[in-house]
């Protein structure tokens, strides 16, 4: 699709993908981390695009080609930073483990983890 071609082209332009002497795609770095402290309009647009791709995958990909899960939690607001840190630790650990595995990567996957409130904030002032 045109969207997939654009994503792949962007990865090549960013230097994250290269083509080796045999014509195969190779990731340039075993792992790449981006740290943003604020949510920019560009980043929000990227997330929306990934959510749309996730929706398409849920509708179109075979069950064995994707992994979707969701969990609802009761969490204290004071634990929000703890949960964010745990998500970051998990994400970095998984990336490091995958990068250390032998063999070339054949596919590009997206993994997204969202953590946001489903209810409204309670008004504690009376």
Coordinates of N, CA and C in Angstrom, one line a residue:
X1 N 0.8 -1.2 0.0 CA 0.0 0.0 0.0 C 0.9 1.2 0.0
X2 N 0.3 2.4 -0.3 CA 1.0 3.6 -0.4 C 1.5 4.0 1.0
X3 N 0.7 3.7 2.1 CA 1.1 4.0 3.4 C 2.3 3.2 3.9
X4 N 2.2 1.9 3.6 CA 3.4 1.1 3.9 C 4.6 1.5 3.2
X5 N 4.5 1.9 2.0 CA 5.7 2.4 1.2 C 6.2 3.6 1.9
X6 N 5.4 4.5 2.3 CA 5.8 5.8 2.9 C 6.5 5.5 4.3
X7 N 6.0 4.6 5.1 CA 6.6 4.2 6.3 C 8.0 3.6 6.1
X8 N 8.1 2.7 5.1 CA 9.4 2.1 4.8 C 10.4 3.1 4.3
X9 N 9.9 4.0 3.4 CA 10.7 5.1 2.9 C 11.3 6.0 4.0
X10 N 10.4 6.3 4.9 CA 10.8 7.1 6.1 C 11.9 6.4 6.9
X11 N 11.7 5.1 7.1 CA 12.7 4.3 7.8 C 14.1 4.4 7.1
X12 N 14.1 4.2 5.8 CA 15.3 4.3 5.0 C 15.9 5.7 5.2
X13 N 15.1 6.8 5.0 CA 15.6 8.1 5.1 C 16.1 8.5 6.5
X14 N 15.6 7.9 7.5 CA 16.0 8.1 8.9 C 17.3 7.3 9.2
X15 N 17.7 6.4 8.2 CA 18.9 5.6 8.4 C 18.6 4.4 9.3
X16 N 17.4 4.1 9.6 CA 17.1 2.9 10.4 C 17.0 1.6 9.7
X17 N 16.8 1.7 8.4 CA 16.9 0.5 7.5 C 17.9 0.8 6.4
X18 N 18.6 -0.3 6.0 CA 19.5 -0.3 4.8 C 19.2 -1.5 4.0
X19 N 19.9 -1.5 2.8 CA 19.8 -2.7 2.0 C 21.2 -3.3 1.9
X20 N 21.4 -4.6 2.2 CA 22.7 -5.2 2.1 C 23.1 -5.6 0.7
X21 N 24.3 -6.2 0.6 CA 24.8 -6.5 -0.8 C 23.9 -7.6 -1.5
X22 N 23.1 -8.3 -0.7 CA 22.3 -9.3 -1.4 C 20.9 -8.8 -1.7
X23 N 20.6 -7.5 -1.3 CA 19.4 -6.9 -1.6 C 18.3 -7.0 -0.5
X24 N 18.7 -7.6 0.6 CA 17.8 -7.7 1.8 C 17.8 -6.5 2.6
X25 N 16.7 -6.2 3.2 CA 16.6 -5.1 4.1 C 17.2 -5.5 5.5
X26 N 18.0 -4.6 6.0 CA 18.6 -4.8 7.3 C 18.4 -3.6 8.2
X27 N 18.1 -3.9 9.4 CA 18.0 -2.7 10.4 C 19.4 -2.2 10.6
X28 N 19.5 -0.9 10.7 CA 20.8 -0.3 10.8 C 21.3 -0.4 12.3
X29 N 20.4 -0.3 13.2 CA 20.8 -0.4 14.6 C 20.0 -1.5 15.2
X30 N 20.6 -2.2 16.2 CA 19.8 -3.3 16.9 C 18.7 -2.7 17.7
X31 N 18.8 -1.5 18.2 CA 17.8 -0.9 19.0 C 17.9 0.6 18.9
X32 N 16.7 1.2 18.8 CA 16.6 2.6 18.8 C 15.6 3.1 19.8
X33 N 16.0 4.1 20.6 CA 15.1 4.6 21.6 C 14.9 6.1 21.3
X34 N 13.7 6.5 21.5 CA 13.3 8.0 21.4 C 12.7 8.4 22.7
X35 N 13.2 9.5 23.2 CA 12.6 10.0 24.5 C 12.1 11.4 24.3
X36 N 10.8 11.5 24.4 CA 10.2 12.8 24.3 C 9.5 13.1 25.6
X37 N 9.7 14.3 26.1 CA 9.1 14.7 27.4 C 7.8 15.4 27.2
X38 N 7.5 15.8 26.0 CA 6.2 16.5 25.7 C 5.6 15.8 24.5
X39 N 4.3 16.0 24.3 CA 3.6 15.4 23.2 C 3.4 16.5 22.2
X40 N 4.1 16.3 21.1 CA 4.0 17.3 20.0 C 2.9 16.9 19.0
X41 N 2.4 17.9 18.2 CA 1.3 17.5 17.2 C 1.8 16.4 16.3
X42 N 3.1 16.4 15.9 CA 3.6 15.4 15.0 C 3.5 14.0 15.7
X43 N 3.9 14.0 17.0 CA 3.8 12.7 17.7 C 2.4 12.2 17.9
X44 N 1.5 13.1 18.1 CA 0.1 12.8 18.3 C -0.4 12.2 16.9
X45 N 0.0 12.9 15.8 CA -0.4 12.4 14.5 C 0.1 11.0 14.3
X46 N 1.4 10.7 14.6 CA 2.0 9.4 14.5 C 1.2 8.4 15.3
X47 N 0.8 8.7 16.5 CA 0.1 7.8 17.3 C -1.3 7.4 16.7
X48 N -1.9 8.5 16.2 CA -3.2 8.2 15.5 C -3.1 7.3 14.3
X49 N -2.0 7.5 13.5 CA -1.7 6.6 12.4 C -1.5 5.2 12.9
X50 N -0.8 5.0 14.0 CA -0.5 3.7 14.5 C -1.8 3.0 15.0
X51 N -2.7 3.8 15.6 CA -4.0 3.3 16.1 C -4.8 2.9 14.9
X52 N -4.8 3.6 13.8 CA -5.5 3.2 12.6 C -5.0 1.9 12.0
X53 N -3.7 1.8 12.0 CA -3.0 0.6 11.5 C -3.4 -0.6 12.4
X54 N -3.5 -0.4 13.7 CA -3.9 -1.4 14.7 C -5.3 -1.9 14.4
X55 N -6.2 -0.9 14.2 CA -7.6 -1.2 13.9 C -7.7 -2.0 12.6
X56 N -6.9 -1.6 11.6 CA -6.9 -2.4 10.3 C -6.3 -3.8 10.5
X57 N -5.3 -3.9 11.3 CA -4.7 -5.2 11.6 C -5.7 -6.1 12.3
X58 N -6.4 -5.6 13.3 CA -7.5 -6.3 14.0 C -8.5 -6.8 13.1
X59 N -8.9 -6.0 12.1 CA -9.9 -6.4 11.1 C -9.4 -7.4 10.0
X60 N -8.2 -7.2 9.6 CA -7.7 -7.9 8.4 C -6.7 -9.0 8.6
X61 N -5.9 -8.9 9.7 CA -4.8 -9.9 9.8 C -5.3 -11.2 10.5
X62 N -4.7 -12.3 10.1 CA -5.1 -13.5 10.8 C -4.7 -13.5 12.2
X63 N -5.4 -14.2 13.1 CA -5.1 -14.2 14.5 C -3.7 -14.5 14.8
X64 N -3.1 -15.4 14.1 CA -1.7 -15.8 14.4 C -0.7 -14.8 14.0
X65 N -1.1 -13.8 13.2 CA -0.2 -12.7 12.7 C -0.1 -11.5 13.6
X66 N -0.9 -11.5 14.7 CA -1.0 -10.3 15.5 C -1.2 -10.7 17.0
X67 N -1.0 -9.8 17.9 CA -1.2 -10.1 19.3 C -1.8 -8.8 19.9
X68 N -3.1 -8.9 20.3 CA -3.8 -7.8 21.0 C -4.2 -8.2 22.4
X69 N -4.1 -7.3 23.3 CA -4.6 -7.6 24.7 C -4.9 -6.3 25.3
X70 N -5.7 -6.3 26.3 CA -6.1 -5.1 27.1 C -6.4 -5.5 28.5
X71 N -6.1 -4.6 29.4 CA -6.3 -4.8 30.8 C -6.8 -3.6 31.4
X72 N -7.8 -3.7 32.2 CA -8.4 -2.6 33.0 C -7.9 -2.7 34.4
X73 N -7.4 -1.6 35.0 CA -6.8 -1.6 36.3 C -7.4 -0.5 37.2
X74 N -7.5 -0.8 38.5 CA -7.8 0.3 39.4 C -6.4 0.7 40.0
X75 N -6.1 2.0 39.8 CA -4.7 2.5 40.2 C -4.9 3.8 40.9
X76 N -4.1 4.0 41.9 CA -4.0 5.2 42.6 C -3.3 6.3 41.7
X77 N -3.8 7.5 41.7 CA -3.1 8.5 40.9 C -1.7 8.7 41.3
X78 N -1.4 8.4 42.6 CA 0.0 8.5 43.1 C 0.9 7.5 42.5
X79 N 0.3 6.4 41.9 CA 1.1 5.3 41.3 C 1.3 5.5 39.8
X80 N 0.8 6.6 39.2 CA 0.9 6.9 37.8 C 2.4 6.9 37.3
X81 N 3.3 7.6 38.0 CA 4.7 7.6 37.6 C 5.3 6.2 37.7
X82 N 4.9 5.5 38.7 CA 5.4 4.1 38.9 C 5.0 3.2 37.7
X83 N 3.8 3.3 37.3 CA 3.3 2.5 36.1 C 4.0 2.9 34.9
X84 N 4.2 4.2 34.6 CA 4.9 4.7 33.4 C 6.4 4.1 33.4
X85 N 7.0 4.1 34.6 CA 8.4 3.6 34.7 C 8.4 2.1 34.4
X86 N 7.4 1.4 34.9 CA 7.4 -0.1 34.6 C 7.2 -0.4 33.2
X87 N 6.3 0.4 32.5 CA 6.1 0.2 31.1 C 7.4 0.5 30.3
X88 N 8.1 1.6 30.7 CA 9.3 1.9 30.0 C 10.4 0.8 30.2
X89 N 10.5 0.3 31.4 CA 11.4 -0.8 31.7 C 11.1 -2.1 30.9
X90 N 9.8 -2.4 30.8 CA 9.4 -3.6 30.0 C 9.7 -3.3 28.5
X91 N 9.4 -2.2 28.0 CA 9.6 -1.9 26.6 C 11.1 -1.9 26.2
X92 N 11.9 -1.3 27.0 CA 13.4 -1.3 26.8 C 13.9 -2.7 26.9
X93 N 13.5 -3.5 27.9 CA 13.9 -4.8 28.1 C 13.6 -5.7 26.9
X94 N 12.4 -5.6 26.4 CA 11.9 -6.4 25.3 C 12.8 -6.1 24.1
X95 N 13.0 -4.8 23.8 CA 13.8 -4.3 22.7 C 15.2 -4.9 22.8
X96 N 15.8 -4.8 23.9 CA 17.1 -5.3 24.1 C 17.2 -6.8 23.9
X97 N 16.2 -7.6 24.4 CA 16.2 -9.0 24.2 C 16.0 -9.4 22.7
X98 N 15.1 -8.7 22.0 CA 14.9 -9.0 20.6 C 16.2 -8.7 19.8
X99 N 16.8 -7.6 20.1 CA 18.0 -7.2 19.4 C 19.1 -8.2 19.6
X100 N 19.2 -8.9 20.7 CA 20.2 -9.8 21.0 C 20.0 -11.2 20.4
X101 N 18.8 -11.4 19.9 CA 18.5 -12.7 19.3 C 19.2 -12.9 17.9
X102 N 19.6 -14.1 17.6 CA 20.3 -14.3 16.4 C 19.4 -14.2 15.2
X103 N 20.0 -14.0 14.0 CA 19.2 -14.0 12.8 C 18.7 -12.6 12.4
X104 N 18.3 -12.5 11.2 CA 17.9 -11.2 10.6 C 16.4 -11.1 10.8
X105 N 15.9 -9.9 11.0 CA 14.5 -9.6 11.2 C 13.9 -9.6 9.8
X106 N 12.7 -10.3 9.6 CA 12.0 -10.4 8.4 C 10.8 -9.5 8.3
X107 N 10.3 -9.0 9.4 CA 9.1 -8.2 9.4 C 9.3 -7.0 10.3
X108 N 8.5 -6.0 10.1 CA 8.4 -4.8 10.9 C 7.1 -4.8 11.7
X109 N 7.1 -4.8 13.0 CA 5.9 -4.8 13.8 C 5.8 -3.5 14.6
X110 N 4.6 -3.2 15.0 CA 4.4 -2.1 15.9 C 3.9 -2.6 17.2
X111 N 4.5 -2.2 18.3 CA 4.0 -2.5 19.6 C 3.6 -1.2 20.4
X112 N 2.4 -1.1 20.8 CA 2.0 0.1 21.5 C 1.4 -0.2 22.9
X113 N 1.8 0.5 23.9 CA 1.2 0.3 25.2 C 0.7 1.7 25.6
X114 N -0.6 1.7 25.9 CA -1.3 2.9 26.4 C -1.7 2.7 27.8
X115 N -1.6 3.8 28.5 CA -2.1 3.8 29.9 C -2.8 5.1 30.2
X116 N -4.1 5.1 30.3 CA -4.8 6.4 30.4 C -6.1 6.1 31.2
X117 N -6.6 7.1 31.9 CA -7.8 6.9 32.7 C -9.1 6.7 31.8
X118 N -9.9 5.9 32.2 CA -11.2 5.6 31.6 C -12.4 6.3 32.2
X119 N -12.1 6.8 33.4 CA -13.2 7.5 34.2 C -12.8 9.0 34.3
X120 N -13.7 9.8 34.8 CA -13.5 11.2 35.0 C -12.8 11.4 36.4
X121 N -12.0 12.4 36.5 CA -11.4 12.7 37.8 C -12.4 13.1 38.8
X122 N -12.4 12.6 40.0 CA -13.3 12.9 41.0 C -13.0 14.3 41.6
X123 N -14.0 15.0 41.8 CA -13.9 16.4 42.4 C -13.8 16.2 43.9
X124 N -12.6 16.4 44.5 CA -12.4 16.2 45.9 C -12.7 17.4 46.8
X125 N -12.9 18.6 46.1 CA -13.2 19.7 46.9 C -14.8 19.8 47.1
X126 N -15.2 20.1 48.4 CA -16.6 20.2 48.7 C -17.0 21.5 49.2

